[in-house]
Tab-separated table of C-alpha atoms and ligand atoms in Angstrom:
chain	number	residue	atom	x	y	z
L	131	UNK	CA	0.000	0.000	0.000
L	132	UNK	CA	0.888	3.224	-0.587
L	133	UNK	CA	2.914	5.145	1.845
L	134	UNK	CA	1.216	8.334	2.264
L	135	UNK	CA	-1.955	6.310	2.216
L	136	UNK	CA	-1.348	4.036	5.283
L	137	UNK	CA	-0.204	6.822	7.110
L	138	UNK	CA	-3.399	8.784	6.548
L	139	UNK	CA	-5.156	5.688	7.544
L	140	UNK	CA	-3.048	5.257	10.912
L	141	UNK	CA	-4.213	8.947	11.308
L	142	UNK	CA	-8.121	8.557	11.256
L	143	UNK	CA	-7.926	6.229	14.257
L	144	UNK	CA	-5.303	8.675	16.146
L	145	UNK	CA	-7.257	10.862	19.320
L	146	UNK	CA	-4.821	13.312	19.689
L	147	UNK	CA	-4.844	13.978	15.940
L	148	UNK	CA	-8.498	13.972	15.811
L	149	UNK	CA	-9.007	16.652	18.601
L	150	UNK	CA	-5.827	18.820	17.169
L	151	UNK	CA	-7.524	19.154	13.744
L	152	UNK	CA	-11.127	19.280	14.431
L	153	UNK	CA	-9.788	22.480	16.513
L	154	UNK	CA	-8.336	24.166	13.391
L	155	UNK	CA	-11.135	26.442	12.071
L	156	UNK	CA	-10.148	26.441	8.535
L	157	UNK	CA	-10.950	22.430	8.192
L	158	UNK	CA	-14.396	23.314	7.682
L	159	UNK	CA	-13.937	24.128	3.993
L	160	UNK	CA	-12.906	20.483	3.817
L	161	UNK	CA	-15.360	19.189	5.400
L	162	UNK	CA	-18.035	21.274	3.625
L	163	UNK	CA	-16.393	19.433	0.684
L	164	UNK	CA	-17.501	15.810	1.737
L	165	UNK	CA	-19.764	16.069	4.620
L	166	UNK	CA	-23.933	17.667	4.326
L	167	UNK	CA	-23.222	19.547	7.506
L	168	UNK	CA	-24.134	18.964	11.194
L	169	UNK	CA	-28.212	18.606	11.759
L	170	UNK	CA	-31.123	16.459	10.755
L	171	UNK	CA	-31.910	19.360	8.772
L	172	UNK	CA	-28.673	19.819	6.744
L	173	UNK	CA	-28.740	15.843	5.455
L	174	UNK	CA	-32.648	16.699	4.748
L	175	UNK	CA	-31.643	20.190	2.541
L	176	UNK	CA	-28.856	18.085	0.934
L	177	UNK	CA	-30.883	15.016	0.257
L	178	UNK	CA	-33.330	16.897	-1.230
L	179	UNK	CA	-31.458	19.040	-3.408
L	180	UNK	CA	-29.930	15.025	-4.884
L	181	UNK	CA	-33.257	13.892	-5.236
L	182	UNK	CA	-34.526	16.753	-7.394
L	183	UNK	CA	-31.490	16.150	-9.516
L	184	UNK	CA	-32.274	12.287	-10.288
L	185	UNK	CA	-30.045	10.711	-7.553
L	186	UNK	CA	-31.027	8.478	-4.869
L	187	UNK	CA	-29.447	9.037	-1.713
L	188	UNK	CA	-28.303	6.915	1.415
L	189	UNK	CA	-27.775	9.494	4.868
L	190	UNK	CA	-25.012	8.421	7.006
L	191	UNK	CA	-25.294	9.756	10.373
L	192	UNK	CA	-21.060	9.810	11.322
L	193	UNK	CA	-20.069	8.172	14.084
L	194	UNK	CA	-18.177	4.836	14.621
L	195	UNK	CA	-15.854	3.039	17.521
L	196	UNK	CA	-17.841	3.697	20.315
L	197	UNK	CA	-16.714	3.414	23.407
L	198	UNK	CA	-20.143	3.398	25.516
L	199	UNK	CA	-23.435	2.278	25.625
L	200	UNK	CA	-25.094	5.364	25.639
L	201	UNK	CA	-22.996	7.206	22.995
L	202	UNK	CA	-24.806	4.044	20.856
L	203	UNK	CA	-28.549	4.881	22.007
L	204	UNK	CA	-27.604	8.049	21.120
L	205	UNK	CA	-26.687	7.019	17.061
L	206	UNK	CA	-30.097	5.085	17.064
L	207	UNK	CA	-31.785	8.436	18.251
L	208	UNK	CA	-30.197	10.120	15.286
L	209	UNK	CA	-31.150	7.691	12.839
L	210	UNK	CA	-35.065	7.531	13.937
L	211	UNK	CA	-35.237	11.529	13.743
L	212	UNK	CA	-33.914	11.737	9.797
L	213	UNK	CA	-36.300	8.923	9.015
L	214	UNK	CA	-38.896	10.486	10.376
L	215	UNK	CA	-37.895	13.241	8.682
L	216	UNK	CA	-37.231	11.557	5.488
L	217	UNK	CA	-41.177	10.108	5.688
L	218	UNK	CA	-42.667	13.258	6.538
L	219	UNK	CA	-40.269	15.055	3.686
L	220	UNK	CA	-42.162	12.655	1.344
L	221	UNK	CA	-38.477	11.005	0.526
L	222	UNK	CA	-38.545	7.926	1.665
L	223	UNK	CA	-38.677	6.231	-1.510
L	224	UNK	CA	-35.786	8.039	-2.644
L	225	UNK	CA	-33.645	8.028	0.661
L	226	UNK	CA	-32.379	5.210	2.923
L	227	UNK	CA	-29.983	5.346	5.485
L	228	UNK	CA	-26.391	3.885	5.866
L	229	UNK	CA	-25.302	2.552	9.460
L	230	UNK	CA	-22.075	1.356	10.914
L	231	UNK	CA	-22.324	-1.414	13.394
L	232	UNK	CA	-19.056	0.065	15.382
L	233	UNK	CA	-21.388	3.220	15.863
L	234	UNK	CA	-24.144	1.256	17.330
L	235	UNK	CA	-21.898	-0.509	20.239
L	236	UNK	CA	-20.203	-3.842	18.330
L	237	UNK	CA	-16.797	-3.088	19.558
L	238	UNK	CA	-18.398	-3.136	23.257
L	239	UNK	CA	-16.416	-6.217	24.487
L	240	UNK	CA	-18.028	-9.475	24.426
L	241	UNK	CA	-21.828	-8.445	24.056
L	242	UNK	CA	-21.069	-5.742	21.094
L	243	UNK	CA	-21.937	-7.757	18.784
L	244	UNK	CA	-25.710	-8.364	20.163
L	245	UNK	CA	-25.835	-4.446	21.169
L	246	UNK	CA	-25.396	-3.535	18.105
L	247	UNK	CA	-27.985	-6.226	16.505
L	248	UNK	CA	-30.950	-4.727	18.835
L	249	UNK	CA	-29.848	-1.080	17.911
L	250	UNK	CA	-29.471	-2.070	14.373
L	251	UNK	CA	-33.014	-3.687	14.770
L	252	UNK	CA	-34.330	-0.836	16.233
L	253	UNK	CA	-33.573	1.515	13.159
L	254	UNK	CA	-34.684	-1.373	10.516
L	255	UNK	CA	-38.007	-1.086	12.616
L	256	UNK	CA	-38.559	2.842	12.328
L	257	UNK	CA	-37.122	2.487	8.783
L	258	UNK	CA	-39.709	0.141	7.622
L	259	UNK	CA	-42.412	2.898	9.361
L	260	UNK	CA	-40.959	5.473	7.007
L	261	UNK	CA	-41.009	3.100	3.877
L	262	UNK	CA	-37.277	3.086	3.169
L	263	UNK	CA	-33.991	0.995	3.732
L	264	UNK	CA	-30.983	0.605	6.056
L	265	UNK	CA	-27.560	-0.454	4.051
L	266	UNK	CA	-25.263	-1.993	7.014
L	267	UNK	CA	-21.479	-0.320	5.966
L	268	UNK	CA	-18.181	-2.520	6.257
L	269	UNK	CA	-15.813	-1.505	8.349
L	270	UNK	CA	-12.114	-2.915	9.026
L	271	UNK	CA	-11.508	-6.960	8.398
L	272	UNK	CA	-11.407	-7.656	12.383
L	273	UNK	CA	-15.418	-6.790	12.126
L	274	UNK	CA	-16.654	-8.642	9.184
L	275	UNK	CA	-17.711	-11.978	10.237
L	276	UNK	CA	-19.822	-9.879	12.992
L	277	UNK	CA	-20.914	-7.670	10.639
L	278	UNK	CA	-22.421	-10.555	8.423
L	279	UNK	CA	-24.046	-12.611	11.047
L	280	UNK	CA	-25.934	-9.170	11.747
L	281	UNK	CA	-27.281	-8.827	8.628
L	282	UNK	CA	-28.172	-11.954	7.902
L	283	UNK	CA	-30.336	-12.356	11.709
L	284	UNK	CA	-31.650	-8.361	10.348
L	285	UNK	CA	-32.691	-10.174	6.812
L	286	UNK	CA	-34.717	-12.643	9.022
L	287	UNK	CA	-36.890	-9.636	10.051
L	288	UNK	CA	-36.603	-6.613	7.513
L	289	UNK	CA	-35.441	-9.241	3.698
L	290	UNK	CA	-34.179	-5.608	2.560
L	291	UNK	CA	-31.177	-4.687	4.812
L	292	UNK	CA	-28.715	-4.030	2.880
L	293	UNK	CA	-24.613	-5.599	3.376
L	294	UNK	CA	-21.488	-4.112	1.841
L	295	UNK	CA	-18.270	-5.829	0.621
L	296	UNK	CA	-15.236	-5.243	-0.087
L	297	UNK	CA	-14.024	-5.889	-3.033
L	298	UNK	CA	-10.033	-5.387	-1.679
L	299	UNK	CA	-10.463	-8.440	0.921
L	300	UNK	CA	-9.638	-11.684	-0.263
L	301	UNK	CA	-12.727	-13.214	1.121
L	302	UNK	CA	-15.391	-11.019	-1.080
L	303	UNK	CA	-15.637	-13.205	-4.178
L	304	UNK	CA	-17.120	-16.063	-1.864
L	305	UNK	CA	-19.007	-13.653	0.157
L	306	UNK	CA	-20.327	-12.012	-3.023
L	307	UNK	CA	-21.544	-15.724	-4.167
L	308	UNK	CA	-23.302	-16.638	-1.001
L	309	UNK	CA	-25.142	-13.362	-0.771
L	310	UNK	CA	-26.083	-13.133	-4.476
L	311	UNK	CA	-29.483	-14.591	-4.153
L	312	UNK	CA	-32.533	-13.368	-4.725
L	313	UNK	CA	-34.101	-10.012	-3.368
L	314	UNK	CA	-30.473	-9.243	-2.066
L	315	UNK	CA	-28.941	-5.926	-1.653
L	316	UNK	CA	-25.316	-5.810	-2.002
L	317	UNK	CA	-22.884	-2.543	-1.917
L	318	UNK	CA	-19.291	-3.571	-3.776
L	319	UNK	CA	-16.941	-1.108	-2.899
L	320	UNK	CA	-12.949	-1.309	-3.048
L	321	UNK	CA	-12.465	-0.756	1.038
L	322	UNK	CA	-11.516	2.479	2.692
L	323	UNK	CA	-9.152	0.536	5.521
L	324	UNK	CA	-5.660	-0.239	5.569
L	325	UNK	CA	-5.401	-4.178	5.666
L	326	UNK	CA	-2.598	-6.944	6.318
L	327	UNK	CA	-1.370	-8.571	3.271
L	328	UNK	CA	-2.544	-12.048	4.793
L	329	UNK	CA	-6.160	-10.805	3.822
L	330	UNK	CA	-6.227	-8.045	1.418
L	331	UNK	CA	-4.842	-7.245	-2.080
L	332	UNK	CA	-3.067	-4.639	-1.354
L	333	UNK	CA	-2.120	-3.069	-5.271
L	334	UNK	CA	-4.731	-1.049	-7.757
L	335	UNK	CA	-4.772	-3.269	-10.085
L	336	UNK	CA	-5.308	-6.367	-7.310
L	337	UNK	CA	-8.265	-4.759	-6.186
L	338	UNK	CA	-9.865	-3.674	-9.498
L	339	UNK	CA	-9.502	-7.375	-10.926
L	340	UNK	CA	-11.157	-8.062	-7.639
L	341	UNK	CA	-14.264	-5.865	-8.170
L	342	UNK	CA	-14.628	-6.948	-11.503
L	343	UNK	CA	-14.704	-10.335	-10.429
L	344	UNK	CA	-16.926	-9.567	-7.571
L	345	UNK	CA	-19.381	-7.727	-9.641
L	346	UNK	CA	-19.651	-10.563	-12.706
L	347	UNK	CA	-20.794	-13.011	-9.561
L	348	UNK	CA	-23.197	-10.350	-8.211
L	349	UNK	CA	-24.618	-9.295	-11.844
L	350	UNK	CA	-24.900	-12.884	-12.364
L	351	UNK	CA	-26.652	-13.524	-8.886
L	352	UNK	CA	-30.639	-12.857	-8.327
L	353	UNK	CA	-30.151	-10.301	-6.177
L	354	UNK	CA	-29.507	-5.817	-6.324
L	355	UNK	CA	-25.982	-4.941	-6.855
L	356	UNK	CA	-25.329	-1.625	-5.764
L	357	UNK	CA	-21.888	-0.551	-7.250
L	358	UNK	CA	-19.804	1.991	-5.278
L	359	UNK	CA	-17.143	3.007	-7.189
L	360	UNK	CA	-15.649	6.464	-8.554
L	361	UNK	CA	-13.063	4.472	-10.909
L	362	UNK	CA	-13.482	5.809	-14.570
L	363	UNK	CA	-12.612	2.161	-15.470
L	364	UNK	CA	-14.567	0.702	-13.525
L	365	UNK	CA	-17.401	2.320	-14.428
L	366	UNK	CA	-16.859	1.838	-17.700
L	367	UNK	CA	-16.931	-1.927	-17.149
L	368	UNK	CA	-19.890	-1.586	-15.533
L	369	UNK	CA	-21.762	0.282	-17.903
L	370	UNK	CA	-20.555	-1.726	-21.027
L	371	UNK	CA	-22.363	-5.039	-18.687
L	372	UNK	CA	-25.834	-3.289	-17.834
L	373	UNK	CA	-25.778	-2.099	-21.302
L	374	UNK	CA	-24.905	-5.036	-23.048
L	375	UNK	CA	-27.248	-6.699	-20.920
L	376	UNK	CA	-30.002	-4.634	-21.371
L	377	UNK	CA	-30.556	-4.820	-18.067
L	378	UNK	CA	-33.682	-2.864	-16.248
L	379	UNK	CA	-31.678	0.641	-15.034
L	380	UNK	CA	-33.882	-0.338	-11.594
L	381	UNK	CA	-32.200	-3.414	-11.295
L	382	UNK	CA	-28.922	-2.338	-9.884
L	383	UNK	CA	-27.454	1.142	-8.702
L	384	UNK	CA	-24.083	2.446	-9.031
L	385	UNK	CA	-23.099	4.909	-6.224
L	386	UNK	CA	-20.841	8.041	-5.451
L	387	UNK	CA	-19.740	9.910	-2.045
L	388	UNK	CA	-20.892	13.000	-1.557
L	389	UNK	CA	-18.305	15.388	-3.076
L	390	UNK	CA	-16.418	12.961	-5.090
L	391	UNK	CA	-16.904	13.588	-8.875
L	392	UNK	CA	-20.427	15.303	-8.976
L	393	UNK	CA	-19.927	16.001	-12.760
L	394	UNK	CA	-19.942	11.801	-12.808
L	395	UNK	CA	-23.118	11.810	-10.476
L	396	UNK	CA	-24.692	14.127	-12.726
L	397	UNK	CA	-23.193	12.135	-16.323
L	398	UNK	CA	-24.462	8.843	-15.088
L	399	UNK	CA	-28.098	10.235	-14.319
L	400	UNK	CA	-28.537	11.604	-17.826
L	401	UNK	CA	-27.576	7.738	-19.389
L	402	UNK	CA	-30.183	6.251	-17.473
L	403	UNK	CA	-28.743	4.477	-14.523
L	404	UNK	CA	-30.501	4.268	-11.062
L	405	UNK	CA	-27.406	6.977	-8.771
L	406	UNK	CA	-27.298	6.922	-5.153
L	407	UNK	CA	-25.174	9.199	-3.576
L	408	UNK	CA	-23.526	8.290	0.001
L	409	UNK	CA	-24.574	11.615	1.982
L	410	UNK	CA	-22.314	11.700	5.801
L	411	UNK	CA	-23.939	14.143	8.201
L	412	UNK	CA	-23.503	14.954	11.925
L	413	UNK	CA	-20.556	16.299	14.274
L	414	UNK	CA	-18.563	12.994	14.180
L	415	UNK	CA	-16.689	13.602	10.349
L	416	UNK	CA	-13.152	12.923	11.609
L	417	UNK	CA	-12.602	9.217	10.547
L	418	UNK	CA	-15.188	9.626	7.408
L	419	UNK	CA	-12.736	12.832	6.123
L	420	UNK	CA	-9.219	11.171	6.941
L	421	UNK	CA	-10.577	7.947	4.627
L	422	UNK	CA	-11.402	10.305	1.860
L	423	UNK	CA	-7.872	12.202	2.167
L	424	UNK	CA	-6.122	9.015	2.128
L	425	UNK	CA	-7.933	7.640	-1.324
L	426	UNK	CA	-6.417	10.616	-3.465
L	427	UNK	CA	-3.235	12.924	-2.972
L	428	UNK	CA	-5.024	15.970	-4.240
L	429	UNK	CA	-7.074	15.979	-1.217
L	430	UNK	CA	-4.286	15.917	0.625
L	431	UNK	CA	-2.943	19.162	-0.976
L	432	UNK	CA	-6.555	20.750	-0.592
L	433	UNK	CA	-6.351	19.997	2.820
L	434	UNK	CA	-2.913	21.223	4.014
L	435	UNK	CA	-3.711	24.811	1.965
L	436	UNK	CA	-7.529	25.277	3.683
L	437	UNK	CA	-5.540	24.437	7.010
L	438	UNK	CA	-2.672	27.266	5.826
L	439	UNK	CA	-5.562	29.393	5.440
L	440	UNK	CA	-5.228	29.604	1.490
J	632	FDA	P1	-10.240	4.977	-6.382
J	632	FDA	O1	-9.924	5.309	-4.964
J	632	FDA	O2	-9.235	4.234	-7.172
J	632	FDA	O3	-10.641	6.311	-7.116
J	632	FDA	C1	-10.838	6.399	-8.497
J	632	FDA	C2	-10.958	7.872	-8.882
J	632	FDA	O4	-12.114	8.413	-8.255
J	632	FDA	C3	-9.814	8.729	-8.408
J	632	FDA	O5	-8.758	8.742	-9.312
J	632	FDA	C4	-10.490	10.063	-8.285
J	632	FDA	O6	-10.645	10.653	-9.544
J	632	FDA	C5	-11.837	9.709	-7.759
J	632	FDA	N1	-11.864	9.671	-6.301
J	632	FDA	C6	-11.915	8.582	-5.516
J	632	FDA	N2	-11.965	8.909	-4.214
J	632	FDA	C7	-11.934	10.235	-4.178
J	632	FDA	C8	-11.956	11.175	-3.127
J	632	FDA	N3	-12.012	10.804	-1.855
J	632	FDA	N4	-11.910	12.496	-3.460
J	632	FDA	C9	-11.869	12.895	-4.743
J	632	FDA	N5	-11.838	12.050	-5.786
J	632	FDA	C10	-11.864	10.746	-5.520
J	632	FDA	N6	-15.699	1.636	2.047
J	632	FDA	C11	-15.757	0.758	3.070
J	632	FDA	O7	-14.717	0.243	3.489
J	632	FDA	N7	-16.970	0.455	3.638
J	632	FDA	C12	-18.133	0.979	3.197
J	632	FDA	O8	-19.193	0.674	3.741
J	632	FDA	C13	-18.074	1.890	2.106
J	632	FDA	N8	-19.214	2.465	1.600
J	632	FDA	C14	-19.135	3.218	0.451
J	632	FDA	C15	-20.294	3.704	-0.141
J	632	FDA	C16	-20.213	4.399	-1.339
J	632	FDA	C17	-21.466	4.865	-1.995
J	632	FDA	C18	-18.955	4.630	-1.953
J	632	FDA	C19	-18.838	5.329	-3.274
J	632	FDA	C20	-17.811	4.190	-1.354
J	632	FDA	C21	-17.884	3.508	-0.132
J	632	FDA	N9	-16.733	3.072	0.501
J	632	FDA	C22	-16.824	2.201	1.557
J	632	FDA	C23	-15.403	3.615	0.087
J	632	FDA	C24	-14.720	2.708	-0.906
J	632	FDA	O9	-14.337	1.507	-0.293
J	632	FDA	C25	-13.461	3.392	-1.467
J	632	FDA	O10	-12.575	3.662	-0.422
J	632	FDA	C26	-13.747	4.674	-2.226
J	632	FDA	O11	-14.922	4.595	-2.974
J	632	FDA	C27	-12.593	4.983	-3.208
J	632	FDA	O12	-12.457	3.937	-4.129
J	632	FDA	P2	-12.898	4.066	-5.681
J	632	FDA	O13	-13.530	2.769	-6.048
J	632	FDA	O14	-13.751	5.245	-5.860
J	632	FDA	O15	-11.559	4.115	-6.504
């Protein structure tokens, strides 16, 4: 892996960093960048303005590793206030929600895993009041296994929760058979964590054969494959499939981070294709922004000038 990159990575989980730069008023511009803003309301504005241009839209309310029970209750609170907001917006069949099981109390010792199921639960339960979705994120390799035997005891209840893979761990092309069946969702993305060699391809072009790989099993599958990617060549070989295939544009999604290539977002809508945009909200953007610096070097540079005050 990439130098820079890992050391990026070793920064998002860093405390002392996190408090340093979240102090330094100029980060904002970044932020602004990649993040909908703080409230309920902002993800709401923002969601609606992507809706209105053709895009789907899955709200992330930031927040992950938490240390405490209540700092847990306290995501699921979140996440039942923006879907009743979503419902009452008239949205809902536009806008789902993302979740990370580390925000909802998995990494709580021993019972983390079951804390996080029942507040996991608990925001499947308001989500299927509003009419909408919950996509479960993947986090680092440690958390997988956990994160799968959630979904799958969610599925039991609510057959639309939604997993994500990674297309960089060497595990995904199995995973990607086993959950290709029918009526399920599946988010391929590359990975955003810094992982051992024993489990991860660690070069580019390791992890693009990978998601092309991965997405052949998934197109092939009965389920909805939801590809997050900004890769032009990726893309590319994804559009060339669902083309060729004449595939039903509702069929499958391909998805973009907020702020990353919105001329893309915007390109991809006008050819057809069903575009959901990854919206992060909330106070919590620290780990969410370091990820994004560490995928491309220009972000880097944008960063270090905003926080020069330039
Ligand atoms: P790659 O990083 O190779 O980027 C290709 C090109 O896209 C770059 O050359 C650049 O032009 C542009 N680009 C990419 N990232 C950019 C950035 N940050 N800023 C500006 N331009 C950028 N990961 C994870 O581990 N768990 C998860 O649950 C999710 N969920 C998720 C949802 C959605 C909708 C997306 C799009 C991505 C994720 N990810 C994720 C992140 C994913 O794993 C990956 O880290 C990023 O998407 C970057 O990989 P790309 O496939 O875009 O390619």
């Amino acid at each position: 892996m990439n130098p820079l990159r890992s050391a990026i990575l070793a920064a998002a989980r860093s405390d002392r960093l996190r408090s340093t730069i979240a102090a330094a008023p100029p980060t904002r511009a970044v932020v602004d960048r990649f993040v909908a803003g703080e409230t309920t309301a902002d993800a709401l504005r923002v969601a609606r303005a992507l809706v209105d241009a053709g895009c789907a839209v899955s709200l992330d309310h930031l927040g992950e590793d938490v240390t405490d029970a209540a700092e847990a209750g306290r995501a699921v609170d979140a996440y039942r206030e923006v879907l009743e907001a979503v419902a009452a917006a008239g949205l809902a069949d536009r806008v789902e929600v993302s979740v990370k099981l580390s925000a909802l109390g998995q990494g709580l010792g021993a019972g983390g895993e079951a804390v996080a199921y029942e507040h996991a639960a608990a925001i499947c339960a308001v989500a299927a009041d509003a009419g909408t979705t919950v996509t479960v994120d993947a986090e680092d390799h440690t958390t997988t296994d956990s994160t799968l035997r959630v979904v799958a005891k969610l599925r039991e209840t609510w057959p639309w929760v939604g997993a994500v893979l990674q297309a960089q761990l060497r595990r995904t092309e199995a995973d990607c058979g086993t959950l290709a069946g029918p009526g399920s969702r599946v988010r391929l993305c590359k990975g955003a964590y810094a992982e051992p060699e024993s489990v991860a391809y660690r070069t580019a072009d390791s992890v693009r054969a990978s998601f092309a790989r991965c997405a052949g099993t998934l197109l092939d599958g009965a389920g909805y494959p939801m590809f997050a990617t900004h890769d032009p060549v990726l893309v590319r070989v994804l559009t060339d499939r669902l083309r060729a295939t004449g595939r039903d544009p509702a069929t499958a999604e391909l998805q973009l981070l907020y702020g990353v290539r919105p001329d893309e977002q915007r390109r991809l809508v006008d050819e057809g294709h069903t575009v959901r945009v990854y919206v992060p909200y909330g106070t919590q953007w620290y780990g969410y922004l370091m990820r994004r610096l560490a995928e491309r070097p220009a972000n880097v540079a944008f960063f270090l000038r905003a926080l020069a005050g330039r």
